[in-house]
Short mmCIF file of N, CA and C in Angstrom, two decimals:
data_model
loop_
_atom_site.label_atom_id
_atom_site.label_comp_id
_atom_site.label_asym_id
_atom_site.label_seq_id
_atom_site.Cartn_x
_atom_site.Cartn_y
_atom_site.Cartn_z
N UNK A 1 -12.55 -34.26 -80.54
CA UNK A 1 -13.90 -33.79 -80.30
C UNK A 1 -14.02 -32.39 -80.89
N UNK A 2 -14.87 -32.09 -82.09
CA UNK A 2 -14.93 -31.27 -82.42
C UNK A 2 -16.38 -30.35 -82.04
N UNK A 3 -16.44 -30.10 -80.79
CA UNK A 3 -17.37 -29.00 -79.75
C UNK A 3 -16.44 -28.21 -79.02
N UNK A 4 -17.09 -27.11 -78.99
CA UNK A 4 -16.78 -26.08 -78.33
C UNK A 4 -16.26 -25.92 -77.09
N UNK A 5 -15.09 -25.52 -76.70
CA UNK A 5 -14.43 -25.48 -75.43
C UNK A 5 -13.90 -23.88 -75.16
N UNK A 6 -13.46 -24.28 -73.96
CA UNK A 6 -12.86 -22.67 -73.23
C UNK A 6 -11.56 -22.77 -73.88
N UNK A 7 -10.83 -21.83 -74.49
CA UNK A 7 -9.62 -21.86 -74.53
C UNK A 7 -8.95 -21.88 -72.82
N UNK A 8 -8.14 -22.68 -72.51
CA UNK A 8 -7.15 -22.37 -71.18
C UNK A 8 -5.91 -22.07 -71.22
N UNK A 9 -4.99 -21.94 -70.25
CA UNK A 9 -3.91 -22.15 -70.03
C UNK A 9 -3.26 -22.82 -69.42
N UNK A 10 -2.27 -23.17 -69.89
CA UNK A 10 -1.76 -24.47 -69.22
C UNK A 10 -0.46 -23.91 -68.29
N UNK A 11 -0.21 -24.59 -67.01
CA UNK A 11 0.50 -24.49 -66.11
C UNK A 11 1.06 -25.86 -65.45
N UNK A 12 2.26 -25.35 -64.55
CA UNK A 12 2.44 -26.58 -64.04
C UNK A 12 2.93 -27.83 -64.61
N UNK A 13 3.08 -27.71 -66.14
CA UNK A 13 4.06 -28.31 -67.00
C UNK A 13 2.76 -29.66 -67.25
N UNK A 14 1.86 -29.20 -67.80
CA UNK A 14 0.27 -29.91 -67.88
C UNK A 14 -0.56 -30.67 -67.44
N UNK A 15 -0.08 -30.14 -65.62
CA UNK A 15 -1.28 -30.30 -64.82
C UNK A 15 -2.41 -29.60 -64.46
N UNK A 16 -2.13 -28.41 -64.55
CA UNK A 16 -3.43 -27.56 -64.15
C UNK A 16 -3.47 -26.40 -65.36
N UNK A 17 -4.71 -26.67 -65.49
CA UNK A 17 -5.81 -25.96 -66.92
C UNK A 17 -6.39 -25.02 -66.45
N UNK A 18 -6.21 -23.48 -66.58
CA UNK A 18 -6.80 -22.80 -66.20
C UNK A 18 -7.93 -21.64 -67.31
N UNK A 19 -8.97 -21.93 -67.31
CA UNK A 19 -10.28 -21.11 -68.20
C UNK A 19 -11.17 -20.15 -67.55
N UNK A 20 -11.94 -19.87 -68.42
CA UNK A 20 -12.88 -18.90 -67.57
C UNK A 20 -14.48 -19.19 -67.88
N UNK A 21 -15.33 -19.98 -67.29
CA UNK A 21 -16.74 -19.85 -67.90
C UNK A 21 -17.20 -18.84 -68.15
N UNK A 22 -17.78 -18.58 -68.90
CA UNK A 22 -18.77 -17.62 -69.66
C UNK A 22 -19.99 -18.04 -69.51
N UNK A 23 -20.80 -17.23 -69.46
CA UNK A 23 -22.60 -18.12 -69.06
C UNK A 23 -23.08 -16.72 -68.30
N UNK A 24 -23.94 -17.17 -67.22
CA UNK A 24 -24.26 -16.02 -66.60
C UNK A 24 -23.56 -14.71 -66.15
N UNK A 25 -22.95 -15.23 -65.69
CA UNK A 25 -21.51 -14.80 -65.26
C UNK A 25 -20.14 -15.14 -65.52
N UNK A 26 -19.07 -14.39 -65.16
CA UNK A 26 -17.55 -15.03 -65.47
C UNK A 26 -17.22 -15.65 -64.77
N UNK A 27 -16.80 -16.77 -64.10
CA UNK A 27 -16.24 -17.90 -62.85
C UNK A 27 -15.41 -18.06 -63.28
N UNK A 28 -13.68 -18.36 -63.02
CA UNK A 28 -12.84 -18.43 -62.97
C UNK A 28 -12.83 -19.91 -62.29
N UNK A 29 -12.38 -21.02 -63.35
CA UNK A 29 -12.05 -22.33 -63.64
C UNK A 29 -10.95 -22.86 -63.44
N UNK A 30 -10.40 -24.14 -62.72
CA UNK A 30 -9.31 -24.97 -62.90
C UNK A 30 -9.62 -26.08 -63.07
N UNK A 31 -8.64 -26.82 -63.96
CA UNK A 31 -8.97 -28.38 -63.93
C UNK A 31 -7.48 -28.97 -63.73
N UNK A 32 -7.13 -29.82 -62.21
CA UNK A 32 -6.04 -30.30 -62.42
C UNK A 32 -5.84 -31.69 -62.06
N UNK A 33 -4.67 -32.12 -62.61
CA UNK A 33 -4.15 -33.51 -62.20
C UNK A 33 -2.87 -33.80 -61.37
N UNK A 34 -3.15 -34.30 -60.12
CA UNK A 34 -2.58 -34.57 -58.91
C UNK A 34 -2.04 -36.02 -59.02
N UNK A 35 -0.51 -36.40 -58.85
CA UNK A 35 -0.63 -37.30 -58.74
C UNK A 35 -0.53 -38.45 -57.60
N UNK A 36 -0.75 -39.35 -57.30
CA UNK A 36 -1.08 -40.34 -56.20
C UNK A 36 0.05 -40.71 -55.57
N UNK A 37 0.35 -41.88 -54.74
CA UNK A 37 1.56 -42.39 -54.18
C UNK A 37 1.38 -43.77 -55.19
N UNK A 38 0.25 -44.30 -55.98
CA UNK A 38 0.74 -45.12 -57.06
C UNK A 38 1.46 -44.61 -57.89
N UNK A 39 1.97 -45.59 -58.72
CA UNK A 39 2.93 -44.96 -60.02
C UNK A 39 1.84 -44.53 -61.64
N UNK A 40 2.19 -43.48 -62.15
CA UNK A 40 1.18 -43.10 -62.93
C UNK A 40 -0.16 -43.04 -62.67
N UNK A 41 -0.93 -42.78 -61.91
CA UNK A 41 -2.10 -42.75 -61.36
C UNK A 41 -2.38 -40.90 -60.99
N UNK A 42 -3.07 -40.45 -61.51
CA UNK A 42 -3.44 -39.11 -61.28
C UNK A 42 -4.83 -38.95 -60.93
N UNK A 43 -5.22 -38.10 -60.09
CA UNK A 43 -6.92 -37.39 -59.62
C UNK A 43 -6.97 -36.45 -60.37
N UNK A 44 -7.66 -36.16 -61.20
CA UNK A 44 -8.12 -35.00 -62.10
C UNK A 44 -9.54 -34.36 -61.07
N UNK A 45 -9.57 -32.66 -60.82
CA UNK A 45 -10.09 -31.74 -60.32
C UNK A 45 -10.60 -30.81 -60.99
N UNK A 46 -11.67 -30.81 -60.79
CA UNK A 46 -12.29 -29.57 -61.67
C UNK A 46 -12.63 -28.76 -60.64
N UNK A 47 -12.30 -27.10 -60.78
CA UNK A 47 -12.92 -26.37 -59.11
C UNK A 47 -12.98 -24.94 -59.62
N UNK A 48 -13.84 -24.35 -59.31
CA UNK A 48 -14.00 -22.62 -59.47
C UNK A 48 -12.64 -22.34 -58.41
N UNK A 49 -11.95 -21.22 -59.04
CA UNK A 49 -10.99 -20.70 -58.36
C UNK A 49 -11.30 -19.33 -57.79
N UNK A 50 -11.02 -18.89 -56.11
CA UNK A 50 -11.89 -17.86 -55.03
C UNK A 50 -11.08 -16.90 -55.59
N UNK A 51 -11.46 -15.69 -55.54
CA UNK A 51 -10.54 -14.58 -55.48
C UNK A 51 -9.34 -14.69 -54.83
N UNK A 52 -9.39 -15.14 -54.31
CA UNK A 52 -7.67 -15.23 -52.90
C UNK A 52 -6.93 -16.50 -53.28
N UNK A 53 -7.78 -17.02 -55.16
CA UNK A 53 -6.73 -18.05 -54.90
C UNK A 53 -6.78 -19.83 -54.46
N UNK A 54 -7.74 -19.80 -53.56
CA UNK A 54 -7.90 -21.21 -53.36
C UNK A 54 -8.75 -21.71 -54.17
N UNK A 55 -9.31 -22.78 -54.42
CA UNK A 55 -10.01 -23.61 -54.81
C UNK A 55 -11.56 -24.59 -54.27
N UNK A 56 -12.43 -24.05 -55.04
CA UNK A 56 -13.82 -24.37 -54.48
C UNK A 56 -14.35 -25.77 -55.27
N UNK A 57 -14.76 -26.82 -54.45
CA UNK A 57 -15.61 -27.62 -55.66
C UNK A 57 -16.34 -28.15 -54.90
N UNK A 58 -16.96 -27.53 -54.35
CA UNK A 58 -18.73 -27.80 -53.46
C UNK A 58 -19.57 -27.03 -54.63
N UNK A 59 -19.22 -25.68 -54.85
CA UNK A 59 -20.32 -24.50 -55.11
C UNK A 59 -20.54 -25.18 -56.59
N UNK A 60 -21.70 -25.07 -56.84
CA UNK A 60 -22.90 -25.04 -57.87
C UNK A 60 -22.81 -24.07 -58.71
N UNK A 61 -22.09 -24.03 -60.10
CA UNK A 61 -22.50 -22.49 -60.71
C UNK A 61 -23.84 -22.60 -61.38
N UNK A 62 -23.79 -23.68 -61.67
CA UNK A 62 -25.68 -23.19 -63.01
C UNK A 62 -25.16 -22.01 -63.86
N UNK A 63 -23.80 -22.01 -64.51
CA UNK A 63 -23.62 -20.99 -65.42
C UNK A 63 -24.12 -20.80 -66.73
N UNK A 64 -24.80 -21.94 -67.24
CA UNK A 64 -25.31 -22.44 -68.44
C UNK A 64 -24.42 -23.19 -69.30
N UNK A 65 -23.29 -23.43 -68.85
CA UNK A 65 -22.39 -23.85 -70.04
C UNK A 65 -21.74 -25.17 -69.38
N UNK A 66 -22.38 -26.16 -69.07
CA UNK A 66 -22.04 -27.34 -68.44
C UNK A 66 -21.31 -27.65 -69.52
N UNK A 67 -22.04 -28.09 -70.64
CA UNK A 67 -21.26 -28.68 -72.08
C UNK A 67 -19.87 -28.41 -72.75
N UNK A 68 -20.06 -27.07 -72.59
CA UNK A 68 -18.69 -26.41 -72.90
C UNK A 68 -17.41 -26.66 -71.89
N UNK A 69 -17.82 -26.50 -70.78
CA UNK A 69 -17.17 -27.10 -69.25
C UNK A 69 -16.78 -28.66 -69.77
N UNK A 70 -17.34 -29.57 -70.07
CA UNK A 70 -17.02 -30.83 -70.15
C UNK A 70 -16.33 -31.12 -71.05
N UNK A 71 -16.42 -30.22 -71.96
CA UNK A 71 -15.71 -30.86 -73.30
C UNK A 71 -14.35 -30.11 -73.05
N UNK A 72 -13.90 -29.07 -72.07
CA UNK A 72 -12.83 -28.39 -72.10
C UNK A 72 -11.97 -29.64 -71.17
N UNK A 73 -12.77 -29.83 -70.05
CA UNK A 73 -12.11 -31.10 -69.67
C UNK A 73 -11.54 -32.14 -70.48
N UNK A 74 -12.49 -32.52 -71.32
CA UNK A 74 -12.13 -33.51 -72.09
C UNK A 74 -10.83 -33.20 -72.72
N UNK A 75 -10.90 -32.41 -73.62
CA UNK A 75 -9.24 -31.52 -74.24
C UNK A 75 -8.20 -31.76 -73.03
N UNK A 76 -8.75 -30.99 -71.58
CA UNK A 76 -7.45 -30.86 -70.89
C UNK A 76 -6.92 -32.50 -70.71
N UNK A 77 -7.67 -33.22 -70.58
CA UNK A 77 -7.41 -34.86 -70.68
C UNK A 77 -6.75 -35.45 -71.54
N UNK A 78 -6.66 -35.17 -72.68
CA UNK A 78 -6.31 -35.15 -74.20
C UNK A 78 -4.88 -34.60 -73.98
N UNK A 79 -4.42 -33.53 -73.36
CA UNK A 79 -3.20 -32.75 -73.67
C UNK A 79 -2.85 -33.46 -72.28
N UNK A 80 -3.15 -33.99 -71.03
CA UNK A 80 -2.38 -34.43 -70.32
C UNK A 80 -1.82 -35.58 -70.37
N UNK A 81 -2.63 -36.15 -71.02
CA UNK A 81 -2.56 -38.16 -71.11
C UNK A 81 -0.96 -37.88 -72.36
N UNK A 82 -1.45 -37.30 -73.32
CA UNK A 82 -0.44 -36.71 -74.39
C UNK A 82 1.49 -35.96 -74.36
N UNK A 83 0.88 -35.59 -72.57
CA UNK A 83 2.22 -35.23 -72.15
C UNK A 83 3.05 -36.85 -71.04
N UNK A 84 1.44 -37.52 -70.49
CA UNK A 84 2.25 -38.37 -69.07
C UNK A 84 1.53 -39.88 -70.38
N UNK A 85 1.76 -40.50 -71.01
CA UNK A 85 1.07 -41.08 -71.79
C UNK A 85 0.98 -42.53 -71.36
N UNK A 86 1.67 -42.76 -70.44
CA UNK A 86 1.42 -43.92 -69.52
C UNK A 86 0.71 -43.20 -67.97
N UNK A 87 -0.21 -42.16 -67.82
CA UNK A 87 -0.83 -41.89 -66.90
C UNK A 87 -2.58 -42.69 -66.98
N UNK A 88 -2.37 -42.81 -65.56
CA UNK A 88 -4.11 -43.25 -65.52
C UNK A 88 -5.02 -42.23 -64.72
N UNK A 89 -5.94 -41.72 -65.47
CA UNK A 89 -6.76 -40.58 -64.55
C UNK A 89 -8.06 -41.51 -63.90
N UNK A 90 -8.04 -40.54 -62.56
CA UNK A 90 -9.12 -41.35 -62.18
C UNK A 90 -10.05 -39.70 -61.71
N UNK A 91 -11.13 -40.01 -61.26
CA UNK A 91 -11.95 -38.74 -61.41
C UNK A 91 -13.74 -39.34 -60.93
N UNK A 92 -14.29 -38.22 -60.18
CA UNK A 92 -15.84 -38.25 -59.57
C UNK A 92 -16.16 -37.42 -59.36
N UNK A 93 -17.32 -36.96 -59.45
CA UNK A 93 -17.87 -35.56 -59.13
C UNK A 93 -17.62 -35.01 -57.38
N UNK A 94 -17.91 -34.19 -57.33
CA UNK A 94 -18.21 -33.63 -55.46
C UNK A 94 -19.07 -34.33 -54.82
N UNK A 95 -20.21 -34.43 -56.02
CA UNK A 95 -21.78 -35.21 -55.08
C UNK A 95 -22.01 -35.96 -55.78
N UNK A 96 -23.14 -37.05 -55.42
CA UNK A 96 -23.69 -37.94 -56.28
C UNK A 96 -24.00 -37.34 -57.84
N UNK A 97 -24.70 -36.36 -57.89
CA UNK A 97 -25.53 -35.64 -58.81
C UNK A 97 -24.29 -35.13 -59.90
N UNK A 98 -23.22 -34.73 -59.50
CA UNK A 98 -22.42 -34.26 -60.52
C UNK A 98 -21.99 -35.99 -60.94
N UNK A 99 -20.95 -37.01 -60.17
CA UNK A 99 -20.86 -37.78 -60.91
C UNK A 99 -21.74 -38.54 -62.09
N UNK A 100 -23.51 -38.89 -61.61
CA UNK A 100 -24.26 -39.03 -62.67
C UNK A 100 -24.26 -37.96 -63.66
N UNK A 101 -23.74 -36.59 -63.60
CA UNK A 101 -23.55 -35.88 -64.70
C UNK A 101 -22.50 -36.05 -65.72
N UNK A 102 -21.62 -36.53 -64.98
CA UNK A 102 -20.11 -37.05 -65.80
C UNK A 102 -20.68 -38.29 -66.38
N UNK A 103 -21.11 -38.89 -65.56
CA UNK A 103 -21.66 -40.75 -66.53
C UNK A 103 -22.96 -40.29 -67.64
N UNK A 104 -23.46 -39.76 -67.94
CA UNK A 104 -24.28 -39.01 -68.54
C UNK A 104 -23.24 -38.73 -69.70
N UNK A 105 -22.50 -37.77 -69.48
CA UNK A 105 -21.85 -36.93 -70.42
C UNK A 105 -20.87 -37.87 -71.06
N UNK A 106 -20.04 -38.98 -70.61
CA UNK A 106 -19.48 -40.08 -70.61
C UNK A 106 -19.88 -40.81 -71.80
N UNK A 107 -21.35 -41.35 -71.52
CA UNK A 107 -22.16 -41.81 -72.04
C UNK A 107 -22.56 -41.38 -73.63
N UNK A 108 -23.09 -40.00 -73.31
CA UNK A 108 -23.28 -39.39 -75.01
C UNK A 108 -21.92 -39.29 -75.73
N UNK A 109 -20.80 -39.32 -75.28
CA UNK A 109 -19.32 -39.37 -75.87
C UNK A 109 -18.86 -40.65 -76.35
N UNK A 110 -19.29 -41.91 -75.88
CA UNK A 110 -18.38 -42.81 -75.60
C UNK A 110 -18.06 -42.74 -76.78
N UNK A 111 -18.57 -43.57 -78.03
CA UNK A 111 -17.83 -43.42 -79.12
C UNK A 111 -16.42 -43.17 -79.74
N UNK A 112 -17.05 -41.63 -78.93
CA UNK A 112 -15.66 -40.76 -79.47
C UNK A 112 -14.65 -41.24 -78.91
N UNK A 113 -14.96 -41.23 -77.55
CA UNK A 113 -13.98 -41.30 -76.09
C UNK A 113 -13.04 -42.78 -77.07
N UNK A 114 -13.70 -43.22 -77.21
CA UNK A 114 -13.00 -44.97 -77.40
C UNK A 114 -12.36 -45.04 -78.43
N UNK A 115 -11.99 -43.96 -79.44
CA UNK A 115 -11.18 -43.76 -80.37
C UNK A 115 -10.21 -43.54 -80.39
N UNK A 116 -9.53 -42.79 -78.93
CA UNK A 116 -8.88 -42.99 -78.69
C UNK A 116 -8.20 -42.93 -77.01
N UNK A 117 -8.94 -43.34 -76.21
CA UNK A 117 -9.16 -44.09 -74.92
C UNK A 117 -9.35 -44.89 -74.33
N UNK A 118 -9.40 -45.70 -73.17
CA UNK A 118 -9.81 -46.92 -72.03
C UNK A 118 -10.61 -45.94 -71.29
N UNK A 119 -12.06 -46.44 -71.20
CA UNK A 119 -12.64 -45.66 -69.98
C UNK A 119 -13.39 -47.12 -69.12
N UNK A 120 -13.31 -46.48 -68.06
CA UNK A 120 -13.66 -47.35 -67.19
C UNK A 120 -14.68 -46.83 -65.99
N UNK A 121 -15.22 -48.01 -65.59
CA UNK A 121 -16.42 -47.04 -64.72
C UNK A 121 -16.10 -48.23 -63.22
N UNK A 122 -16.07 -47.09 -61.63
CA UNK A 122 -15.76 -47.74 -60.51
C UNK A 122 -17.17 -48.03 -60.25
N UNK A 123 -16.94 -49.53 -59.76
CA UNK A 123 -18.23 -49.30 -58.77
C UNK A 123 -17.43 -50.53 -57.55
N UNK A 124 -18.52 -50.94 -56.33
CA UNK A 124 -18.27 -50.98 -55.25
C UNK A 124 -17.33 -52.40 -55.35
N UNK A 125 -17.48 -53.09 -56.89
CA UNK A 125 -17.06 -54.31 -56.94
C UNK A 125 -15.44 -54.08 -57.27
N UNK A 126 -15.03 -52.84 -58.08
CA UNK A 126 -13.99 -52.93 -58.78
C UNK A 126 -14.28 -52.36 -59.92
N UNK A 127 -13.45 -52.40 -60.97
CA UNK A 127 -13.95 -51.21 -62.38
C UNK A 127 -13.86 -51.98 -63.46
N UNK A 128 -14.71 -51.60 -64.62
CA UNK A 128 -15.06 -52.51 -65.38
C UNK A 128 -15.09 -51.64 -66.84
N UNK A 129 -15.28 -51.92 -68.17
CA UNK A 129 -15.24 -51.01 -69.33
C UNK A 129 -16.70 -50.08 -69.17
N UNK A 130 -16.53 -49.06 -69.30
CA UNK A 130 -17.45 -48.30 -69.17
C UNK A 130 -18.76 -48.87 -69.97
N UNK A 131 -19.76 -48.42 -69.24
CA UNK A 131 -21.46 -49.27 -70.11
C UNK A 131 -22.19 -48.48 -69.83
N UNK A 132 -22.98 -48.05 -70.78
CA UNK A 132 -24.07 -47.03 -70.86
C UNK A 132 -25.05 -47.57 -69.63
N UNK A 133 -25.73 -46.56 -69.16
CA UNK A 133 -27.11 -47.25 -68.36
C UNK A 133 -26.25 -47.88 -67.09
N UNK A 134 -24.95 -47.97 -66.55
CA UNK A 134 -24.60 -48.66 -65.52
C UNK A 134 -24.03 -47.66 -64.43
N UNK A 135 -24.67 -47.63 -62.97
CA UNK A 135 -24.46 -46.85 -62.13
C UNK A 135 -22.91 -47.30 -62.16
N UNK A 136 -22.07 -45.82 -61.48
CA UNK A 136 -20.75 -45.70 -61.34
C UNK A 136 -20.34 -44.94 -60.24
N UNK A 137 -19.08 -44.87 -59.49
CA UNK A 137 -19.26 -44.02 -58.31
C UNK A 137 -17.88 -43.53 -58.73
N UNK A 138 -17.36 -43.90 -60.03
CA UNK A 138 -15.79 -42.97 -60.28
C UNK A 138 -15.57 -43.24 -61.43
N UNK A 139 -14.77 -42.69 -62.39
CA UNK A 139 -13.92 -42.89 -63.66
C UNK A 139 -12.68 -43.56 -63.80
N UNK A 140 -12.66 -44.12 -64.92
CA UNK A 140 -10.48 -44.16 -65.08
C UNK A 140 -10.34 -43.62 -66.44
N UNK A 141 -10.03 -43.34 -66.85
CA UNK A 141 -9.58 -43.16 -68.65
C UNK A 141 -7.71 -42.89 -68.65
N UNK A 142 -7.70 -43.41 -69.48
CA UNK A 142 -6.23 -43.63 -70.26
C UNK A 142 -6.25 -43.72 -71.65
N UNK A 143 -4.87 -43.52 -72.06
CA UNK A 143 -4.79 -43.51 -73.09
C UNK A 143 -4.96 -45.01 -73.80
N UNK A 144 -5.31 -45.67 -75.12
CA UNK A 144 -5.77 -47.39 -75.30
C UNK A 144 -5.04 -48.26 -74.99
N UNK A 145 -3.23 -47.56 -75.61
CA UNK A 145 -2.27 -48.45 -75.42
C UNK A 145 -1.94 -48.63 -73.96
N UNK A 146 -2.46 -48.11 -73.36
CA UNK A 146 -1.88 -48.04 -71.72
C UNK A 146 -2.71 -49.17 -70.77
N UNK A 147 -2.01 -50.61 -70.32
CA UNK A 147 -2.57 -51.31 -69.72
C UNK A 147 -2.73 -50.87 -67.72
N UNK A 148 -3.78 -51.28 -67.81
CA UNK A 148 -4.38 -50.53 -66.56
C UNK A 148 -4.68 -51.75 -65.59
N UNK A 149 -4.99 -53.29 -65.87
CA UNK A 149 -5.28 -54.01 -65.18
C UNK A 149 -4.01 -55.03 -64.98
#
């Protein structure tokens, strides 16, 4: 994907991505991947990081730079799948409103995404190849060669 991202840093041996939005203000960014009690199965987190350290992902920035935010994700996805390459990420927003922002953003990507990815979209039935226009209540993406079902 050739759009604009945060440069980060990587920690944690390439689970957690750490950037800084730029926009209104400076917010201090993490994006990480946790993994499950399945085998290869990771939660990817995106969260403003507090001064003291912990981790917020209720708060709302409206920093202006959603785009740039998403596509840095996307990269950190790219360099993790790249390090665990039989990993499966799974991933949803905080609220309704952010996940339709990810299926949105999903959406104007796929293309790309599928060049070299499996994305998949949850819904209440089970998960299916991602489809434009189709409500979702979670993600999966992997790398293509990586069987998931």
């Amino acid at each position: 994907m050739d759009k604009p991202f945060y440069q980060f840093t990587v920690l944690n041996e390439a689970r957690r991505f750490d950037f800084v939005s730029v926009g209104k203000e400076e917010i201090s960014k993490t994006i990480t991947f946790s993994k499950t009690e399945e085998p290869d199965i990771y939660t990817l987190m995106l969260a403003n990081v507090r001064p003291n350290g912990s981790l917020d992902i209720r708060t709302v920035s409206n920093n202006g730079d959603m785009k740039k935010i998403l596509v840095t994700v996307y990269k950190a996805i790219e360099i993790f799948l790249t390090d665990e390459p039989d990993a499966i990420v799974i991933f949803s927003g905080s609220s309704d409103a952010r996940t339709r922002l990810y299926q949105i953003s999903i959406s104007k990507e796929l293309s790309m995404l599928n060049d070299r990815f499996k994305v998949y979209g949850v819904t209440k039935d089970g998960f299916e190849l991602f489809r434009a226009n189709q409500r979702y209540c979670a993600f999966v993406i992997s790398l293509k060669n990586t069987n998931i079902v």
